[in-house]
């Protein structure tokens, strides 16, 4: 049976957050003046904002005040050295709030108003409200206080602790948002009281709205950045100019557009009644000539509201950067020595790359270089420890040694060798600008190591350099300039015995014939947070230009397992060097539990235009599900004492009898032994018991016999009996393995334990720390939910001494609240038809009992909307519609689901979208008499002119 509750939140219009708004919000933060010493401020104090606030018209100015009144017999005391901090003293000088102290903050006033030639009046300033208050000095667990506003009372304990104590207490801060706390738009006064120990009051935020009398100009950018790419001599971009209508509804007239330093601007129409376009142009008269050259200016837009007679200016910062005609992409290839090889005394060593495939997908080739050792020396490769490999090389013993004054005369003669067109049209001449890019050094990071390189006749450092990491890459252009490097040499920079290092590889670069696709990463990881059903992220796709400078065309994007991808534009070219790939994961039910993952591969198919060759580039994709985990009851599952289950027989093991409400049951699991063996239980010494078990007749896992179990799985509820209660077998859920307890596996350099979690993650744990020890399977497998595992001996230096047993296996299951809804509704004295989930017979506030249970309301009082709020927000210049509701923190166990459905009209149909909000934030749970509830904030972009949002609540 499912119970469905629907709550219509309402609609918004695009005009809520557009340029047609006639009021603008202001928020000011201020507090008491900073005292020179702890001082009496009196029993009542008027606090005035030091800064001047400017009204919506950009002309009128004013300041804001509010009053603070101490409790009867008390005085306000300022704190030495701390701006704006104060407390209340009822006796001697004491600058903190103690139990019994209180203060009321109220009477927000506008003072020093000046229209400054505009039409705004003091009466146009409305909606004055206290927004935030900050508490300080209450950071101990024993410090607490009370705040009262609009009839709502809340108490904090250690105001800066996590989680926050109540809705409106902002997580991670000592601030309280009063409108959120009271679910109201206006808070005209509030009271702060001391409860235990001490605290102080810091700053207070006051907000309000100013009405815009005359219209004003709004530009969509305060700065404009352009790129001038050679050979173009001009570049232009646009700025959207719109009108913010005041109550006078007059037009905006643009009088002039002024800029210098090569910038100019024109507007599509100087009279703005809705939107016009400003086109900004930069013309290069020779000032920009070198890659990275920049020019700057300021566009001054002079305008007036028609009939007003007041001239205003709005500034836009302008800059342009010069880029050469285009930069061809370098292909970089590693060149290695032969493994463990001596090339011979005074012999030039020819080193080769692996076989490469050209950009046409057909031609193959290798790149060779020559290394000429010092006189009497030999190029030798081999592993010298550290980060070296069998292909690392040096002089005589695979190292460069300072005390032997080792060096190579030259590394040069880059060639394309073993070339084969393989039926294609490429030739050797299609590979251009071969040069040395870098050299990778191993073990050159110690203080005594000094690597000296000379490229293009320029030395990196006369005494060489000690590198930063191991291995590290020494890039030639970083010290030798941007010219092609056709030859370089290497040597130790000192004669110290501690100066020793090797070459892992040499990197050669060249310009390939055709352009290619480059992705910013070969892997993308997503996190899907419940209750959202989809998540996306982006990859940047760029073109690597070959000397043919042909375009790259993306022909398809393919992924599976719930992943999909689209690209913003399929053609990359000179002048359009990058596009964005958006990868989306949609959960169709594959991800159920916290920590569940899904994987796929994004295959990007592309071609360099004109080649006729199709290429693919792969990106590894994964998504992890983040959801609220229900609390689990952990139970031990044991083997039957002193039992041999039989060769190749699956051993079924049981927990002790469990009780939930009236129901009783056991948890069972299956253990599948290694082929040809049997699960056998019994004591094997140490801290083992008659229920401890292993593989074979001696109750042990032995390294000498490579013993293990193939699989432990099939965790389930058995022998269930409701015993007349309401709990069913399906109410016992979220069954998973949590740990395995090992006995006698703690002996160092002997014992070794290995687990394989969920069939894929192998973790060789070695010897354990204590006996018995519970191995956490989630940690060992790096997963959030364990459905199966295997256990066996790991790698031991003494396999014959590697022997231990399994003491027990721990399984977790989630208990239901036997009837959370029934308990809740009975707590309000409801019975019979009045207690049904669908009933709304007592308070008749439009919310049935299920909705009130799910949101934390009172079914006997008309409190419609008390646990929800709607509003708007601006974040980083983006406008949002915001809907907040309270959700039971144990909603999963209670069988509740909350879904937001949005439509363009009030008819639910194919156009409805479920949980399509743009952002979801879940706050800290707050304990109430009705249960624990957490605020869920949902934000929607206000792109659509009209949208209706519906909260749907179900209970299984």
PDB file of N, CA and C in Angstrom, residues 346-348 370-377 379 393 395 400 405-412 452-455 487-491:
ATOM      1  N   UNK A 346      83.243   4.157 -25.665  1.00  0.00           N
ATOM      2  CA  UNK A 346      83.362   5.169 -26.722  1.00  0.00           C
ATOM      3  C   UNK A 346      82.393   4.930 -27.886  1.00  0.00           C
ATOM      4  N   UNK A 347      81.392   4.054 -27.687  1.00  0.00           N
ATOM      5  CA  UNK A 347      80.418   3.785 -28.756  1.00  0.00           C
ATOM      6  C   UNK A 347      79.244   4.749 -28.630  1.00  0.00           C
ATOM      7  N   UNK A 348      78.815   5.294 -29.777  1.00  0.00           N
ATOM      8  CA  UNK A 348      77.609   6.122 -29.789  1.00  0.00           C
ATOM      9  C   UNK A 348      76.402   5.205 -29.595  1.00  0.00           C
ATOM     10  N   UNK A 370      70.966   9.798 -30.946  1.00  0.00           N
ATOM     11  CA  UNK A 370      72.307   9.309 -30.654  1.00  0.00           C
ATOM     12  C   UNK A 370      72.835   9.940 -29.378  1.00  0.00           C
ATOM     13  N   UNK A 371      73.466   9.102 -28.544  1.00  0.00           N
ATOM     14  CA  UNK A 371      74.069   9.577 -27.299  1.00  0.00           C
ATOM     15  C   UNK A 371      75.562   9.260 -27.355  1.00  0.00           C
ATOM     16  N   UNK A 372      76.396  10.311 -27.296  1.00  0.00           N
ATOM     17  CA  UNK A 372      77.855  10.161 -27.397  1.00  0.00           C
ATOM     18  C   UNK A 372      78.454  10.324 -26.001  1.00  0.00           C
ATOM     19  N   UNK A 373      79.009   9.236 -25.412  1.00  0.00           N
ATOM     20  CA  UNK A 373      79.527   9.340 -24.033  1.00  0.00           C
ATOM     21  C   UNK A 373      80.866  10.064 -23.985  1.00  0.00           C
ATOM     22  N   UNK A 374      81.282  10.378 -22.763  1.00  0.00           N
ATOM     23  CA  UNK A 374      82.602  10.968 -22.565  1.00  0.00           C
ATOM     24  C   UNK A 374      83.676   9.996 -23.044  1.00  0.00           C
ATOM     25  N   UNK A 375      84.847  10.523 -23.375  1.00  0.00           N
ATOM     26  CA  UNK A 375      85.942   9.686 -23.852  1.00  0.00           C
ATOM     27  C   UNK A 375      86.277   8.628 -22.807  1.00  0.00           C
ATOM     28  N   UNK A 376      86.329   7.368 -23.274  1.00  0.00           N
ATOM     29  CA  UNK A 376      86.643   6.260 -22.379  1.00  0.00           C
ATOM     30  C   UNK A 376      85.439   5.739 -21.616  1.00  0.00           C
ATOM     31  N   UNK A 377      84.285   6.342 -21.833  1.00  0.00           N
ATOM     32  CA  UNK A 377      83.093   5.917 -21.119  1.00  0.00           C
ATOM     33  C   UNK A 377      82.153   5.115 -21.995  1.00  0.00           C
ATOM     34  N   UNK A 379      77.819   4.080 -22.438  1.00  0.00           N
ATOM     35  CA  UNK A 379      76.430   4.233 -22.027  1.00  0.00           C
ATOM     36  C   UNK A 379      75.925   2.873 -21.560  1.00  0.00           C
ATOM     37  N   UNK A 393      69.609   4.994 -17.711  1.00  0.00           N
ATOM     38  CA  UNK A 393      70.997   4.892 -18.171  1.00  0.00           C
ATOM     39  C   UNK A 393      71.882   5.997 -17.601  1.00  0.00           C
ATOM     40  N   UNK A 395      76.592   6.607 -17.157  1.00  0.00           N
ATOM     41  CA  UNK A 395      77.941   6.318 -17.663  1.00  0.00           C
ATOM     42  C   UNK A 395      78.522   5.149 -16.874  1.00  0.00           C
ATOM     43  N   UNK A 400      75.132   8.743 -13.454  1.00  0.00           N
ATOM     44  CA  UNK A 400      76.091   9.833 -13.576  1.00  0.00           C
ATOM     45  C   UNK A 400      76.627  10.087 -12.165  1.00  0.00           C
ATOM     46  N   UNK A 405      83.276  12.521 -12.386  1.00  0.00           N
ATOM     47  CA  UNK A 405      83.147  13.568 -13.414  1.00  0.00           C
ATOM     48  C   UNK A 405      82.487  13.014 -14.678  1.00  0.00           C
ATOM     49  N   UNK A 406      81.348  12.381 -14.518  1.00  0.00           N
ATOM     50  CA  UNK A 406      80.643  11.780 -15.653  1.00  0.00           C
ATOM     51  C   UNK A 406      79.905  12.831 -16.480  1.00  0.00           C
ATOM     52  N   UNK A 407      79.849  12.568 -17.803  1.00  0.00           N
ATOM     53  CA  UNK A 407      79.087  13.447 -18.685  1.00  0.00           C
ATOM     54  C   UNK A 407      78.865  12.738 -20.021  1.00  0.00           C
ATOM     55  N   UNK A 408      77.944  13.264 -20.814  1.00  0.00           N
ATOM     56  CA  UNK A 408      77.831  12.844 -22.224  1.00  0.00           C
ATOM     57  C   UNK A 408      78.191  14.060 -23.063  1.00  0.00           C
ATOM     58  N   UNK A 409      78.990  13.809 -24.118  1.00  0.00           N
ATOM     59  CA  UNK A 409      79.418  14.904 -24.990  1.00  0.00           C
ATOM     60  C   UNK A 409      78.223  15.542 -25.684  1.00  0.00           C
ATOM     61  N   UNK A 410      77.332  14.694 -26.200  1.00  0.00           N
ATOM     62  CA  UNK A 410      76.192  15.240 -26.913  1.00  0.00           C
ATOM     63  C   UNK A 410      75.089  14.193 -27.024  1.00  0.00           C
ATOM     64  N   UNK A 411      73.862  14.686 -27.073  1.00  0.00           N
ATOM     65  CA  UNK A 411      72.693  13.889 -27.436  1.00  0.00           C
ATOM     66  C   UNK A 411      72.098  14.602 -28.644  1.00  0.00           C
ATOM     67  N   UNK A 412      72.050  13.940 -29.814  1.00  0.00           N
ATOM     68  CA  UNK A 412      71.656  14.641 -31.033  1.00  0.00           C
ATOM     69  C   UNK A 412      71.123  13.655 -32.062  1.00  0.00           C
ATOM     70  N   UNK A 452      73.512  19.128 -14.507  1.00  0.00           N
ATOM     71  CA  UNK A 452      73.935  20.235 -15.364  1.00  0.00           C
ATOM     72  C   UNK A 452      73.592  19.898 -16.807  1.00  0.00           C
ATOM     73  N   UNK A 453      72.807  20.774 -17.456  1.00  0.00           N
ATOM     74  CA  UNK A 453      72.413  20.554 -18.848  1.00  0.00           C
ATOM     75  C   UNK A 453      72.769  21.780 -19.670  1.00  0.00           C
ATOM     76  N   UNK A 454      73.183  21.537 -20.935  1.00  0.00           N
ATOM     77  CA  UNK A 454      73.479  22.614 -21.876  1.00  0.00           C
ATOM     78  C   UNK A 454      72.650  22.359 -23.133  1.00  0.00           C
ATOM     79  N   UNK A 455      71.805  23.329 -23.504  1.00  0.00           N
ATOM     80  CA  UNK A 455      70.979  23.222 -24.715  1.00  0.00           C
ATOM     81  C   UNK A 455      71.046  24.541 -25.463  1.00  0.00           C
ATOM     82  N   UNK A 487      70.304  19.633 -30.102  1.00  0.00           N
ATOM     83  CA  UNK A 487      71.397  18.935 -29.424  1.00  0.00           C
ATOM     84  C   UNK A 487      71.468  19.419 -27.984  1.00  0.00           C
ATOM     85  N   UNK A 488      71.838  18.519 -27.080  1.00  0.00           N
ATOM     86  CA  UNK A 488      72.094  18.937 -25.692  1.00  0.00           C
ATOM     87  C   UNK A 488      73.134  18.000 -25.094  1.00  0.00           C
ATOM     88  N   UNK A 489      73.664  18.400 -23.946  1.00  0.00           N
ATOM     89  CA  UNK A 489      74.615  17.562 -23.213  1.00  0.00           C
ATOM     90  C   UNK A 489      74.226  17.543 -21.734  1.00  0.00           C
ATOM     91  N   UNK A 490      74.706  16.523 -21.034  1.00  0.00           N
ATOM     92  CA  UNK A 490      74.404  16.340 -19.616  1.00  0.00           C
ATOM     93  C   UNK A 490      75.683  16.054 -18.860  1.00  0.00           C
ATOM     94  N   UNK A 491      75.750  16.510 -17.603  1.00  0.00           N
ATOM     95  CA  UNK A 491      76.906  16.231 -16.760  1.00  0.00           C
ATOM     96  C   UNK A 491      76.521  16.424 -15.309  1.00  0.00           C
TER      97      UNK A 491
END
